[in-house]
Tab-separated table of C-alpha atoms in Angstrom:
chain	number	residue	atom	x	y	z
A	1	MET	CA	0.000	0.000	0.000
A	2	THR	CA	1.357	3.420	-0.892
A	3	MET	CA	1.540	6.217	1.650
A	4	LYS	CA	-1.196	8.047	-0.283
A	5	ASP	CA	-3.424	4.962	-0.002
A	6	ASN	CA	-2.650	4.643	3.707
A	7	ILE	CA	-3.492	8.305	4.387
A	8	THR	CA	-6.674	8.035	2.323
A	9	LYS	CA	-7.772	4.904	4.190
A	10	LYS	CA	-7.168	6.396	7.629
A	11	LEU	CA	-8.955	9.661	6.806
A	12	THR	CA	-11.901	7.809	5.272
A	13	GLU	CA	-12.310	5.518	8.274
A	14	ALA	CA	-11.971	8.327	10.836
A	15	PHE	CA	-13.961	11.130	9.217
A	16	ALA	CA	-16.369	9.528	6.696
A	17	PRO	CA	-15.683	12.388	4.274
A	18	LEU	CA	-18.163	13.564	1.697
A	19	SER	CA	-15.154	14.524	-0.403
A	20	LEU	CA	-11.478	13.613	-0.093
A	21	ASP	CA	-8.500	14.329	-2.306
A	22	VAL	CA	-5.009	13.287	-1.210
A	23	THR	CA	-2.281	14.441	-3.592
A	24	ASP	CA	1.381	13.449	-3.424
A	25	GLU	CA	3.270	16.695	-4.121
A	26	SER	CA	6.706	15.328	-3.267
A	27	HIS	CA	8.020	16.015	-6.760
A	28	LEU	CA	7.441	19.748	-6.171
A	29	HIS	CA	9.863	19.704	-3.235
A	30	ALA	CA	12.978	18.197	-4.824
A	31	GLY	CA	16.014	19.655	-3.096
A	32	HIS	CA	14.015	20.828	-0.069
A	33	MET	CA	14.329	19.540	3.463
A	34	GLY	CA	12.588	16.224	4.000
A	35	HIS	CA	12.450	15.290	0.313
A	36	ARG	CA	13.428	11.770	-0.674
A	37	PRO	CA	14.075	10.671	-4.259
A	38	GLU	CA	11.442	7.930	-3.954
A	39	GLY	CA	8.815	10.518	-2.966
A	40	GLU	CA	5.903	10.091	-0.567
A	41	THR	CA	7.113	12.925	1.679
A	42	HIS	CA	4.833	15.895	0.923
A	43	PHE	CA	1.047	15.646	0.616
A	44	ARG	CA	-1.891	17.993	0.066
A	45	VAL	CA	-5.185	16.932	1.672
A	46	ASN	CA	-8.551	18.465	0.795
A	47	ILE	CA	-11.260	16.904	2.928
A	48	VAL	CA	-14.929	17.739	3.492
A	49	SER	CA	-16.546	16.126	6.509
A	50	GLU	CA	-19.331	16.749	8.981
A	51	ALA	CA	-16.802	15.758	11.675
A	52	PHE	CA	-15.355	19.281	11.413
A	53	GLU	CA	-18.637	21.047	12.309
A	54	GLY	CA	-18.121	23.399	15.251
A	55	LYS	CA	-14.339	22.904	15.234
A	56	SER	CA	-11.804	25.680	14.708
A	57	ARG	CA	-9.299	25.471	11.876
A	58	ILE	CA	-6.577	24.629	14.386
A	59	ASP	CA	-8.681	21.880	15.977
A	60	ARG	CA	-9.355	20.363	12.551
A	61	HIS	CA	-5.646	20.312	11.779
A	62	ARG	CA	-4.934	18.731	15.155
A	63	MET	CA	-7.532	16.027	14.517
A	64	ILE	CA	-5.854	15.077	11.252
A	65	ASN	CA	-2.295	15.359	12.573
A	66	GLU	CA	-3.127	13.150	15.573
A	67	LEU	CA	-4.660	10.541	13.281
A	68	LEU	CA	-1.526	10.553	11.104
A	69	THR	CA	1.031	10.659	13.941
A	70	ALA	CA	2.833	7.506	12.772
A	71	GLU	CA	3.111	8.769	9.197
A	72	LEU	CA	4.412	12.166	10.307
A	73	ALA	CA	6.971	10.481	12.568
A	74	GLY	CA	8.082	8.359	9.631
A	75	THR	CA	8.466	9.291	5.986
A	76	VAL	CA	5.873	12.076	5.677
A	77	HIS	CA	7.601	15.427	6.063
A	78	ALA	CA	4.709	17.800	5.343
A	79	LEU	CA	0.938	17.917	5.034
A	80	ALA	CA	-0.898	20.851	3.471
A	81	LEU	CA	-4.405	20.581	4.910
A	82	LYS	CA	-7.725	22.055	3.854
A	83	PRO	CA	-10.379	20.534	6.122
A	84	GLN	CA	-13.879	21.903	5.519
A	85	THR	CA	-17.450	21.301	6.590
A	86	PRO	CA	-20.044	20.554	3.903
A	87	LYS	CA	-21.477	24.065	4.346
A	88	GLU	CA	-18.044	25.658	3.819
A	89	ALA	CA	-17.373	23.567	0.738
A	90	GLY	CA	-20.644	24.773	-0.746
């Protein structure tokens, strides 16, 4: 299973998203700190879930970061997060 697949699976199971897009952007960070030639280090996550209702932006980020603690302690160097509620996503 790729890291993208692993992240997608964990987010899907935890947040039952209405919309989820996990993009591996590692190739955009060649030469930057944390980059590895084999990739799977930098990801962008756009997620829409009712689980974020009533939560601040910081709390939403914390929820995701806590879920992905093992990945962030391992090969994932950076996550760009855009967690939204269904109302915010329009």
